[in-house]
Tab-separated table of C-alpha atoms in Angstrom:
chain	number	residue	atom	x	y	z
M	148	MET	CA	50.503	-12.101	-34.010
M	149	LEU	CA	54.262	-10.593	-34.484
M	150	SER	CA	56.682	-13.072	-32.891
M	151	LEU	CA	58.504	-11.872	-29.790
M	152	LEU	CA	61.690	-11.080	-31.845
M	153	GLU	CA	59.904	-9.030	-34.285
M	154	GLN	CA	58.403	-6.989	-31.215
M	155	VAL	CA	61.593	-6.195	-29.810
M	156	SER	CA	63.615	-5.543	-33.143
M	157	ASN	CA	63.357	-1.841	-32.961
M	158	PHE	CA	64.354	-1.277	-29.373
M	159	THR	CA	67.724	-0.054	-28.674
M	160	GLY	CA	69.707	0.388	-25.111
M	161	VAL	CA	70.555	-2.001	-22.349
M	162	ALA	CA	68.110	-4.912	-22.213
M	163	LEU	CA	69.262	-7.303	-19.578
M	164	VAL	CA	71.750	-7.162	-16.770
M	165	HIS	CA	72.994	-9.837	-14.760
M	166	ASN	CA	76.442	-11.243	-12.822
M	167	THR	CA	78.734	-13.504	-14.808
M	168	LYS	CA	81.970	-15.466	-13.859
M	169	ALA	CA	84.606	-12.959	-14.500
M	170	ASP	CA	87.234	-15.660	-15.551
M	171	SER	CA	87.904	-19.134	-16.046
M	172	SER	CA	90.357	-19.853	-13.299
M	173	GLY	CA	88.220	-21.669	-11.362
M	174	ASN	CA	87.546	-18.707	-8.593
M	175	ASP	CA	83.915	-19.332	-7.758
M	176	ASP	CA	83.893	-15.691	-6.043
M	177	ALA	CA	84.939	-14.099	-9.222
M	178	GLN	CA	82.008	-12.010	-10.633
M	179	ALA	CA	81.692	-9.655	-13.234
M	180	ILE	CA	78.779	-7.437	-14.509
M	181	GLN	CA	77.191	-8.148	-17.796
M	182	TYR	CA	75.317	-5.669	-19.742
M	183	THR	CA	73.289	-6.890	-22.596
M	184	THR	CA	72.003	-4.786	-25.273
M	185	TYR	CA	68.828	-5.175	-27.519
M	186	GLU	CA	70.952	-5.192	-30.639
M	187	THR	CA	73.061	-7.999	-29.391
M	188	LEU	CA	69.961	-10.009	-28.278
M	189	ILE	CA	68.597	-9.482	-31.841
M	190	VAL	CA	71.770	-10.134	-33.821
M	191	GLU	CA	72.620	-13.288	-31.728
M	192	ALA	CA	68.614	-14.707	-32.050
M	193	LYS	CA	68.685	-13.932	-35.805
M	194	ALA	CA	72.063	-15.596	-36.321
M	195	LEU	CA	70.766	-18.827	-34.736
M	196	ARG	CA	67.699	-18.776	-36.750
M	197	ALA	CA	69.778	-18.035	-40.142
M	198	LYS	CA	71.632	-21.544	-39.049
M	199	GLY	CA	68.515	-23.535	-39.750
M	200	ASN	CA	67.907	-26.971	-38.469
M	201	LEU	CA	66.326	-25.696	-35.406
M	202	PRO	CA	64.555	-28.548	-33.655
M	203	CYS	CA	60.873	-29.146	-33.648
M	204	GLN	CA	60.977	-29.408	-30.047
M	205	ALA	CA	63.147	-27.713	-27.802
M	206	VAL	CA	64.200	-27.690	-24.123
M	207	LEU	CA	65.602	-24.478	-22.640
M	208	SER	CA	66.796	-24.284	-19.166
M	209	PHE	CA	68.366	-21.220	-17.060
M	210	GLU	CA	71.857	-20.853	-16.209
M	211	ASN	CA	72.463	-17.518	-17.761
M	212	LEU	CA	69.958	-14.628	-18.523
M	213	THR	CA	71.426	-13.387	-21.891
M	214	THR	CA	71.275	-16.924	-23.160
M	215	PHE	CA	67.872	-17.876	-21.845
M	216	VAL	CA	66.586	-14.812	-23.433
M	217	THR	CA	68.359	-15.048	-26.871
M	218	TYR	CA	67.485	-18.614	-27.365
M	219	LEU	CA	63.692	-17.695	-26.077
M	220	LEU	CA	63.741	-14.964	-28.946
M	221	ALA	CA	65.035	-17.468	-31.526
M	222	TYR	CA	62.758	-20.439	-30.856
M	223	GLU	CA	59.536	-18.626	-30.409
M	224	SER	CA	57.347	-19.094	-33.439
M	225	VAL	CA	59.604	-21.440	-35.021
M	226	VAL	CA	59.902	-24.496	-33.153
M	227	GLU	CA	56.659	-26.506	-32.243
M	228	ASN	CA	56.878	-27.161	-28.718
M	229	LEU	CA	59.486	-25.105	-26.410
M	230	TYR	CA	60.029	-26.552	-22.756
M	231	LEU	CA	61.046	-24.183	-20.130
M	232	GLN	CA	62.666	-26.615	-18.037
M	233	PRO	CA	63.098	-25.925	-14.129
M	234	GLU	CA	66.264	-26.835	-11.908
M	235	ALA	CA	64.467	-30.088	-10.815
M	236	PRO	CA	63.876	-31.468	-14.577
M	237	LEU	CA	60.562	-32.727	-15.308
M	238	ALA	CA	59.869	-35.394	-17.838
M	239	LEU	CA	58.666	-33.987	-21.191
M	240	LEU	CA	54.974	-34.497	-22.273
M	241	ASN	CA	54.560	-37.525	-24.510
M	242	THR	CA	53.257	-34.842	-27.380
M	243	SER	CA	52.387	-36.355	-30.802
M	244	ASN	CA	55.712	-35.309	-32.278
M	245	ALA	CA	57.865	-35.926	-29.290
M	246	ASN	CA	61.072	-38.140	-30.011
M	247	ASN	CA	63.771	-37.405	-27.823
M	248	SER	CA	66.368	-39.581	-28.968
M	249	ALA	CA	68.790	-36.693	-30.279
M	250	THR	CA	69.863	-34.094	-27.478
M	251	ASN	CA	72.419	-31.516	-28.125
M	252	LYS	CA	73.525	-29.387	-25.030
M	253	SER	CA	74.994	-25.951	-24.555
M	254	ASN	CA	75.833	-24.033	-21.080
M	255	ALA	CA	72.328	-22.826	-20.456
M	256	TYR	CA	70.063	-24.351	-22.914
M	257	LYS	CA	69.441	-27.665	-24.093
M	258	SER	CA	67.558	-28.789	-27.556
M	259	SER	CA	66.136	-32.020	-28.657
M	260	ALA	CA	65.285	-32.514	-31.823
M	261	SER	CA	61.684	-34.070	-31.878
M	262	THR	CA	61.883	-35.603	-35.646
M	263	PRO	CA	64.620	-36.582	-37.893
M	264	ASP	CA	63.802	-33.780	-40.208
M	265	SER	CA	64.113	-30.436	-38.017
M	266	THR	CA	62.674	-27.147	-39.066
M	267	ASP	CA	63.741	-23.443	-39.204
M	268	LYS	CA	60.160	-22.616	-40.264
M	269	TYR	CA	56.989	-23.156	-38.321
M	270	THR	CA	54.000	-21.679	-39.185
M	271	ALA	CA	51.577	-22.029	-36.169
M	272	ALA	CA	52.133	-20.577	-32.781
M	273	THR	CA	54.816	-22.255	-30.719
M	274	VAL	CA	53.674	-24.183	-27.530
M	275	LEU	CA	55.545	-22.918	-24.818
M	276	HIS	CA	55.481	-25.553	-21.800
M	277	LEU	CA	55.747	-24.036	-18.189
M	278	PRO	CA	56.476	-25.888	-14.944
M	279	THR	CA	54.154	-25.103	-12.025
M	280	SER	CA	55.940	-24.590	-9.004
M	281	GLY	CA	54.780	-27.661	-6.926
M	282	THR	CA	54.296	-25.743	-3.813
M	283	THR	CA	51.584	-28.021	-2.512
M	284	GLY	CA	51.587	-30.743	-5.040
M	285	THR	CA	53.704	-32.278	-7.759
M	286	PRO	CA	54.770	-29.960	-10.511
M	287	LYS	CA	53.124	-30.417	-13.952
M	288	TRP	CA	53.364	-28.882	-17.238
M	289	ILE	CA	50.938	-25.998	-18.519
M	290	ALA	CA	51.064	-25.013	-22.441
M	291	HIS	CA	50.694	-21.634	-23.264
M	292	THR	CA	51.619	-19.261	-26.298
M	293	SER	CA	53.261	-16.106	-26.708
M	294	ALA	CA	49.627	-14.632	-27.230
M	295	SER	CA	48.225	-16.263	-23.925
M	296	LEU	CA	51.431	-15.038	-21.880
M	297	CYS	CA	51.529	-11.420	-23.415
M	298	ARG	CA	47.516	-10.912	-22.888
M	299	ALA	CA	48.172	-8.863	-19.666
M	300	ILE	CA	51.315	-7.162	-20.670
M	301	LYS	CA	51.043	-3.286	-20.667
M	302	GLN	CA	52.853	-1.758	-23.392
M	303	GLY	CA	53.812	1.909	-24.305
M	304	GLN	CA	56.492	4.469	-24.159
M	305	GLN	CA	55.755	5.448	-20.953
M	306	HIS	CA	57.240	2.239	-19.585
M	307	GLN	CA	60.302	2.055	-21.642
M	308	GLN	CA	62.495	3.957	-18.755
M	309	THR	CA	61.516	1.069	-16.340
M	310	ARG	CA	64.301	-0.807	-14.775
M	311	TRP	CA	62.815	-3.913	-13.365
M	312	ALA	CA	64.288	-6.507	-10.947
M	313	LEU	CA	63.751	-10.089	-11.961
M	314	CYS	CA	63.401	-11.987	-8.596
M	315	TYR	CA	61.447	-14.873	-9.952
M	316	GLN	CA	63.160	-17.399	-12.054
M	317	PRO	CA	62.224	-16.720	-15.762
M	318	PHE	CA	61.252	-20.334	-16.483
M	319	ARG	CA	58.434	-19.732	-13.949
M	320	TYR	CA	54.921	-18.090	-14.980
M	321	ALA	CA	55.759	-15.082	-12.596
M	322	GLY	CA	59.083	-14.730	-14.023
M	323	LEU	CA	58.293	-14.862	-17.781
M	324	GLN	CA	55.528	-12.025	-16.935
M	325	VAL	CA	58.272	-9.821	-15.736
M	326	LEU	CA	60.713	-10.551	-18.535
M	327	LEU	CA	58.159	-10.020	-21.034
M	328	GLN	CA	56.584	-6.571	-19.218
M	329	SER	CA	60.117	-5.575	-19.743
M	330	LEU	CA	61.230	-6.612	-23.100
M	331	LEU	CA	58.327	-5.782	-24.895
M	332	ASN	CA	58.561	-2.188	-23.817
M	333	GLY	CA	62.485	-2.140	-24.348
M	334	ALA	CA	62.977	-1.659	-20.869
M	335	THR	CA	65.708	-2.780	-18.756
M	336	LEU	CA	65.604	-6.345	-16.885
M	337	VAL	CA	68.240	-6.626	-13.850
M	338	ASP	CA	68.589	-10.207	-12.839
M	339	CYS	CA	68.406	-10.689	-9.193
M	340	THR	CA	67.427	-14.692	-8.918
M	341	THR	CA	70.610	-16.066	-8.045
M	342	ALA	CA	71.376	-13.569	-5.064
M	343	ASP	CA	70.263	-13.968	-1.537
M	344	THR	CA	68.393	-11.420	0.157
M	345	ALA	CA	71.085	-8.635	1.017
M	346	LYS	CA	72.640	-9.318	-2.604
M	347	LYS	CA	69.267	-8.639	-4.052
M	348	VAL	CA	68.901	-5.260	-2.468
M	349	ASP	CA	72.706	-4.403	-3.306
M	350	ILE	CA	71.923	-5.104	-6.935
M	351	ILE	CA	68.843	-3.321	-6.858
M	352	ARG	CA	70.712	-0.166	-5.414
M	353	ARG	CA	73.476	-0.566	-7.851
M	354	GLU	CA	71.173	-0.851	-10.904
M	355	LYS	CA	68.808	1.921	-9.824
M	356	VAL	CA	65.865	-0.474	-10.367
M	357	ASN	CA	62.759	1.380	-10.046
M	358	ALA	CA	60.000	-1.548	-10.191
M	359	ILE	CA	60.148	-4.797	-8.348
M	360	SER	CA	57.736	-7.688	-8.503
M	361	ALA	CA	58.258	-10.232	-5.895
M	362	THR	CA	56.121	-12.787	-3.510
M	363	PRO	CA	54.922	-11.450	-0.219
M	364	THR	CA	57.508	-13.426	1.709
M	365	LEU	CA	60.337	-11.798	-0.145
M	366	TRP	CA	58.814	-8.618	0.249
M	367	ARG	CA	58.735	-9.416	4.150
M	368	GLN	CA	62.304	-10.572	4.107
M	369	PHE	CA	63.164	-7.043	2.028
M	370	LEU	CA	61.715	-4.831	4.744
M	371	LEU	CA	62.855	-6.980	7.572
M	372	SER	CA	66.362	-6.674	6.580
M	373	GLY	CA	65.998	-2.821	7.092
M	374	ALA	CA	68.171	-1.945	3.840
M	375	PHE	CA	65.420	-0.170	2.167
M	376	SER	CA	64.812	2.073	5.330
M	377	ASP	CA	68.418	2.714	5.970
M	378	SER	CA	69.749	3.498	2.444
M	379	SER	CA	71.162	6.743	1.738
M	380	PRO	CA	70.236	8.057	-0.851
M	381	PRO	CA	66.700	6.496	-0.750
M	382	PHE	CA	65.362	4.005	-3.116
M	383	THR	CA	62.808	5.256	-5.572
M	384	ILE	CA	60.844	2.444	-6.287
M	385	GLU	CA	57.897	3.452	-8.780
M	386	LYS	CA	56.024	0.139	-8.990
M	387	ILE	CA	55.690	-2.787	-6.604
M	388	THR	CA	54.116	-6.018	-7.428
M	389	LEU	CA	52.919	-8.697	-5.282
M	390	GLY	CA	52.176	-12.179	-6.497
M	391	GLY	CA	52.275	-15.946	-5.963
M	392	GLU	CA	51.039	-16.019	-2.241
M	393	ILE	CA	48.079	-14.430	-0.356
M	394	THR	CA	48.721	-10.621	0.367
M	395	ASP	CA	47.781	-9.162	3.675
M	396	ALA	CA	46.786	-5.794	5.016
M	397	PRO	CA	49.703	-5.227	7.391
M	398	LEU	CA	52.229	-6.155	4.314
M	399	LEU	CA	50.343	-3.577	2.177
M	400	ALA	CA	50.510	-0.955	4.680
M	401	LEU	CA	54.190	-1.239	5.652
M	402	LEU	CA	54.961	-1.013	1.735
M	403	ALA	CA	52.634	1.904	1.363
M	404	SER	CA	54.534	3.594	4.195
M	405	GLN	CA	58.134	2.555	3.067
M	406	PHE	CA	57.399	3.919	-0.748
M	407	PRO	CA	54.789	6.733	-0.354
M	408	ASN	CA	55.120	7.495	-4.292
M	409	ALA	CA	54.817	3.826	-5.645
M	410	LYS	CA	52.022	2.215	-7.327
M	411	ILE	CA	51.315	-0.789	-5.431
M	412	MET	CA	49.395	-3.800	-6.670
M	413	HIS	CA	48.850	-7.457	-5.868
M	414	VAL	CA	48.248	-9.790	-8.762
M	415	TYR	CA	46.260	-12.998	-8.824
M	416	ALA	CA	47.871	-15.299	-11.503
M	417	SER	CA	49.007	-18.808	-11.876
M	418	THR	CA	50.525	-20.975	-14.711
M	419	GLU	CA	47.171	-22.817	-15.192
M	420	ALA	CA	44.938	-19.930	-15.478
M	421	GLY	CA	47.241	-17.061	-16.428
M	422	VAL	CA	46.860	-13.700	-15.252
M	423	GLY	CA	43.408	-13.092	-13.551
M	424	PHE	CA	43.412	-9.842	-12.195
M	425	ALA	CA	45.613	-7.165	-10.319
M	426	VAL	CA	44.120	-5.397	-7.212
M	427	THR	CA	45.132	-1.825	-6.789
M	428	ASP	CA	42.891	-0.407	-3.837
M	429	SER	CA	45.379	-1.151	-1.214
M	430	GLN	CA	43.181	-4.038	0.344
M	431	PRO	CA	43.886	-7.930	0.703
M	432	GLY	CA	41.487	-9.987	-1.559
M	433	PHE	CA	39.285	-8.548	-4.251
M	434	PRO	CA	35.737	-6.811	-4.487
M	435	LYS	CA	32.983	-9.049	-4.424
M	436	GLN	CA	31.190	-7.450	-7.225
M	437	TRP	CA	33.539	-8.938	-9.777
M	438	LEU	CA	32.116	-12.309	-9.062
M	439	THR	CA	29.093	-10.642	-11.013
M	440	THR	CA	30.791	-8.399	-13.379
M	441	GLY	CA	34.220	-10.200	-14.066
M	442	VAL	CA	37.575	-8.236	-14.150
M	443	ASN	CA	40.492	-7.854	-16.868
M	444	GLY	CA	38.471	-10.083	-19.610
M	445	ASN	CA	37.975	-12.739	-16.999
M	446	ASN	CA	34.681	-14.196	-15.429
M	447	LEU	CA	34.929	-15.420	-11.649
M	448	LYS	CA	32.674	-17.843	-9.743
M	449	VAL	CA	32.854	-19.558	-6.270
M	450	ASP	CA	31.716	-23.154	-5.863
M	451	SER	CA	29.772	-24.868	-3.129
M	452	GLU	CA	33.204	-25.969	-1.885
M	453	ASP	CA	34.281	-22.151	-1.710
M	454	VAL	CA	36.822	-23.044	-4.419
M	455	LEU	CA	37.222	-19.975	-7.106
M	456	TRP	CA	37.043	-20.864	-10.742
M	457	ILE	CA	38.348	-18.309	-13.404
M	458	LYS	CA	37.147	-18.120	-17.134
M	459	ALA	CA	39.143	-16.138	-19.854
M	460	ASN	CA	36.612	-14.303	-21.909
M	461	ALA	CA	39.464	-14.139	-24.868
M	462	ALA	CA	39.115	-16.936	-27.768
M	463	GLN	CA	41.321	-19.943	-26.495
M	464	ASN	CA	43.832	-21.773	-28.544
M	465	THR	CA	42.133	-24.836	-29.461
M	466	GLU	CA	45.538	-26.899	-29.274
M	467	LEU	CA	46.355	-25.440	-25.878
M	468	LYS	CA	42.829	-26.378	-24.584
M	469	LYS	CA	43.516	-30.114	-25.615
M	470	ILE	CA	46.948	-30.115	-23.519
M	471	ASN	CA	45.698	-28.431	-20.832
M	472	ASN	CA	42.168	-29.793	-20.309
M	473	THR	CA	44.242	-33.287	-19.543
M	474	ILE	CA	46.078	-31.715	-16.664
M	475	VAL	CA	43.879	-28.696	-15.439
M	476	GLU	CA	40.136	-29.210	-14.322
M	477	VAL	CA	37.688	-27.216	-16.571
M	478	ASP	CA	34.098	-27.479	-16.230
M	479	SER	CA	31.272	-27.710	-18.878
M	480	GLU	CA	31.232	-23.847	-19.268
M	481	GLY	CA	34.951	-23.191	-19.606
M	482	TYR	CA	35.919	-22.351	-15.966
M	483	VAL	CA	39.233	-23.516	-14.837
M	484	ASN	CA	39.570	-24.747	-11.350
M	485	THR	CA	41.909	-22.500	-9.698
M	486	ASN	CA	42.328	-25.034	-6.392
M	487	ASP	CA	42.439	-21.893	-4.500
M	488	VAL	CA	39.530	-21.413	-1.488
M	489	VAL	CA	38.257	-18.367	-0.596
M	490	MET	CA	35.780	-16.869	1.965
M	491	ILE	CA	33.323	-13.904	1.090
M	492	LYS	CA	32.809	-11.551	4.021
M	493	ASP	CA	30.862	-8.243	3.589
M	494	ASN	CA	31.827	-6.977	0.081
M	495	ARG	CA	35.216	-8.596	-0.099
M	496	VAL	CA	36.458	-12.061	-1.252
M	497	TYR	CA	39.599	-13.195	0.924
M	498	PHE	CA	41.832	-15.967	-0.141
M	499	LYS	CA	42.387	-18.731	2.465
M	500	GLY	CA	44.680	-21.312	0.820
M	501	ARG	CA	45.156	-24.014	-1.454
M	502	ALA	CA	42.203	-26.643	-1.484
M	503	ASN	CA	44.826	-29.326	-1.710
M	504	GLY	CA	47.030	-27.896	1.168
M	505	ALA	CA	44.654	-28.318	3.905
M	506	ILE	CA	45.774	-29.764	7.419
M	507	ASN	CA	43.085	-32.222	8.264
M	508	VAL	CA	42.275	-31.664	12.210
M	509	GLY	CA	39.750	-34.436	13.253
M	510	GLY	CA	37.958	-34.335	10.114
M	511	GLN	CA	38.088	-30.225	9.739
M	512	LYS	CA	40.049	-28.678	7.096
M	513	VAL	CA	42.522	-25.985	8.331
M	514	HIS	CA	44.448	-23.986	5.709
M	515	PRO	CA	47.452	-23.193	6.991
M	516	GLU	CA	47.857	-19.841	4.763
M	517	HIS	CA	44.672	-18.585	6.546
M	518	VAL	CA	46.567	-19.381	9.809
M	519	GLU	CA	49.596	-17.479	8.866
M	520	GLN	CA	47.612	-14.291	7.854
M	521	VAL	CA	45.999	-14.229	11.317
M	522	LEU	CA	49.544	-14.587	13.026
M	523	LEU	CA	50.713	-11.692	10.444
M	524	GLN	CA	48.146	-9.320	11.591
M	525	SER	CA	49.820	-9.103	15.248
M	526	PRO	CA	52.552	-6.369	15.223
M	527	LEU	CA	54.658	-9.015	17.046
M	528	VAL	CA	55.338	-11.208	13.952
M	529	SER	CA	57.231	-10.473	10.773
M	530	GLN	CA	57.166	-14.024	9.289
M	531	ALA	CA	55.052	-17.118	9.699
M	532	LEU	CA	54.971	-20.783	8.468
M	533	VAL	CA	52.091	-22.953	9.436
M	534	TYR	CA	52.098	-26.645	9.092
M	535	ALA	CA	50.737	-29.991	10.344
M	536	LYS	CA	52.036	-32.084	13.123
M	537	LYS	CA	50.854	-35.705	13.134
M	538	SER	CA	48.536	-36.792	15.863
M	539	SER	CA	47.697	-40.567	16.789
M	540	ILE	CA	44.445	-39.230	17.908
M	541	MET	CA	43.443	-36.098	15.625
M	542	GLY	CA	45.082	-37.306	12.323
M	543	GLN	CA	47.129	-33.907	12.354
M	544	LEU	CA	47.476	-31.070	14.473
M	545	VAL	CA	48.501	-27.366	13.578
M	546	VAL	CA	52.007	-26.031	14.508
M	547	ALA	CA	53.214	-22.506	13.668
M	548	ASP	CA	57.001	-21.109	13.372
M	549	VAL	CA	57.422	-17.417	13.794
M	550	VAL	CA	59.950	-14.623	13.405
M	551	LEU	CA	59.312	-11.858	15.642
M	552	SER	CA	59.265	-8.358	14.688
M	553	SER	CA	60.886	-5.398	16.585
M	554	SER	CA	57.820	-5.177	18.708
M	555	LYS	CA	58.723	-8.234	20.893
M	556	ASP	CA	60.756	-6.093	23.007
M	557	ILE	CA	57.634	-4.683	24.230
M	558	GLU	CA	56.152	-8.293	25.030
M	559	THR	CA	58.031	-10.571	27.628
M	560	LYS	CA	55.813	-13.525	26.659
M	561	PRO	CA	55.161	-13.380	23.171
M	562	THR	CA	53.911	-16.836	22.563
M	563	ILE	CA	51.339	-16.333	25.031
M	564	ALA	CA	50.293	-13.074	23.289
M	565	LEU	CA	50.273	-14.799	19.990
M	566	LEU	CA	47.966	-17.725	21.055
M	567	LEU	CA	45.238	-15.221	22.775
M	568	HIS	CA	45.498	-13.437	19.431
M	569	CYS	CA	44.716	-16.323	17.404
M	570	LYS	CA	41.882	-17.322	19.767
M	571	LYS	CA	40.312	-14.005	18.891
M	572	HIS	CA	40.323	-14.888	14.908
M	573	LEU	CA	40.323	-18.619	14.664
M	574	ALA	CA	37.990	-21.463	15.366
M	575	ARG	CA	39.356	-23.914	18.151
M	576	PHE	CA	40.423	-26.536	15.633
M	577	GLU	CA	42.441	-23.934	13.719
M	578	MET	CA	44.360	-22.914	16.694
M	579	PRO	CA	48.041	-23.741	16.495
M	580	THR	CA	49.011	-26.311	19.136
M	581	LYS	CA	52.366	-25.105	19.612
M	582	ILE	CA	54.109	-21.548	18.168
M	583	ASN	CA	57.928	-21.949	17.903
M	584	VAL	CA	60.155	-18.733	17.829
M	585	THR	CA	62.603	-19.059	15.163
M	586	ASP	CA	65.378	-16.545	13.437
M	587	SER	CA	64.295	-17.285	10.262
M	588	ILE	CA	62.091	-18.849	7.829
M	589	ALA	CA	63.390	-20.483	4.580
M	590	ILE	CA	62.246	-19.896	1.223
M	591	ASN	CA	62.242	-21.692	-2.018
M	592	ALA	CA	63.736	-20.413	-5.326
M	593	SER	CA	60.321	-19.081	-6.388
M	594	GLY	CA	60.309	-16.883	-3.485
M	595	LYS	CA	57.560	-18.850	-1.678
M	596	ILE	CA	57.436	-20.554	1.775
M	597	GLY	CA	57.755	-24.308	1.247
M	598	ARG	CA	54.763	-26.556	2.236
M	599	THR	CA	56.638	-29.700	2.815
M	600	GLN	CA	57.698	-29.260	6.432
M	601	GLN	CA	55.935	-31.316	9.023
M	602	ALA	CA	57.037	-32.151	12.522
M	603	SER	CA	57.327	-35.301	14.379
M	604	THR	CA	54.672	-37.682	15.294
M	605	GLU	CA	52.922	-36.925	18.661
């Protein structure tokens, strides 16, 4: 397989757009827009390689999109191990060649030599180590190669005019997928990672973005802001992708109404399993028949605990299996435990939540994501966060925070109405014991709702 640098070497035009400090005067508000061409990326990446003495093991962190991509292109297929370090650094794996005694730093990257004799030529595929988000547990490293990362990338001249908004951090699996989808098609990638919701919308408008990939939570914030509906001239969004969280029917309907000409899909993917599949039929969950037929080159199955397992049919890199099998649970048939609990209803499979994120109510498991989906089905709710409250009797109880939608004006007692709504769709032990109305719900840098909040003891 060609290296990433070789794959982009024939593209021209603007590759990356991001904000940068306009001067070095110490004015934190001074911003300038940087447009980086493919020609510049290629020349600078080749220059880094030409210097030689590249490390066998390198750590790449993200502060500047151009620098991040330049070093990614230079290092991939040359170094043995490349770690994409998150903002809260993770300890590196104890690989056979790891020796972090020497470390060189520069603005947006860090490279650490793993042996006394560094290399500028590596014959095997670079192992890229990506961090999981740690939404419901401790973050961990998962190994990939460019082949495994690019397996689901759609390439073709028809994608070259796409202008993608980068809303995920590029060291995360989802962000790297958007980055590679753009770069390997000669398209333009617009960095929206560091801005708040309002500024993201301003950047999207300014740069005439026509494709956006974001979490359902971030999409709700976009819609709640009203910026897309109030814009003149209107936004021209052609591609909408949702991922990273459970996608619900009301959100899909809102997006279809707001962007009637856009192709909308929600993607099931994880750092551990890679891209599983994309759903394009405007419904949450996925067709039950995929458990029998497979989808997108993957086989699926649900175990006795209602947990989804996935297996890629493509030949898997032996080195990756050796690294990941010590971190990810894999059964004797090669299926990876996704840790996602599902429920099968009629001819559809719906996601309920993470197996390790359940609330324990008197020995009964309640998935907060499932309760959130029920709350979001109400026209009164635009955003919801469900979490545990400690209880001396039950162990834990269910609590919900909600942001009300504009429909709140027609309901004088929204919390009572929401409890009645939940009663119709949830078992008694799943019912929130309290619903708090709030103005906003915080999201983390990955665009997801954090799962660490817990109310005080009963």
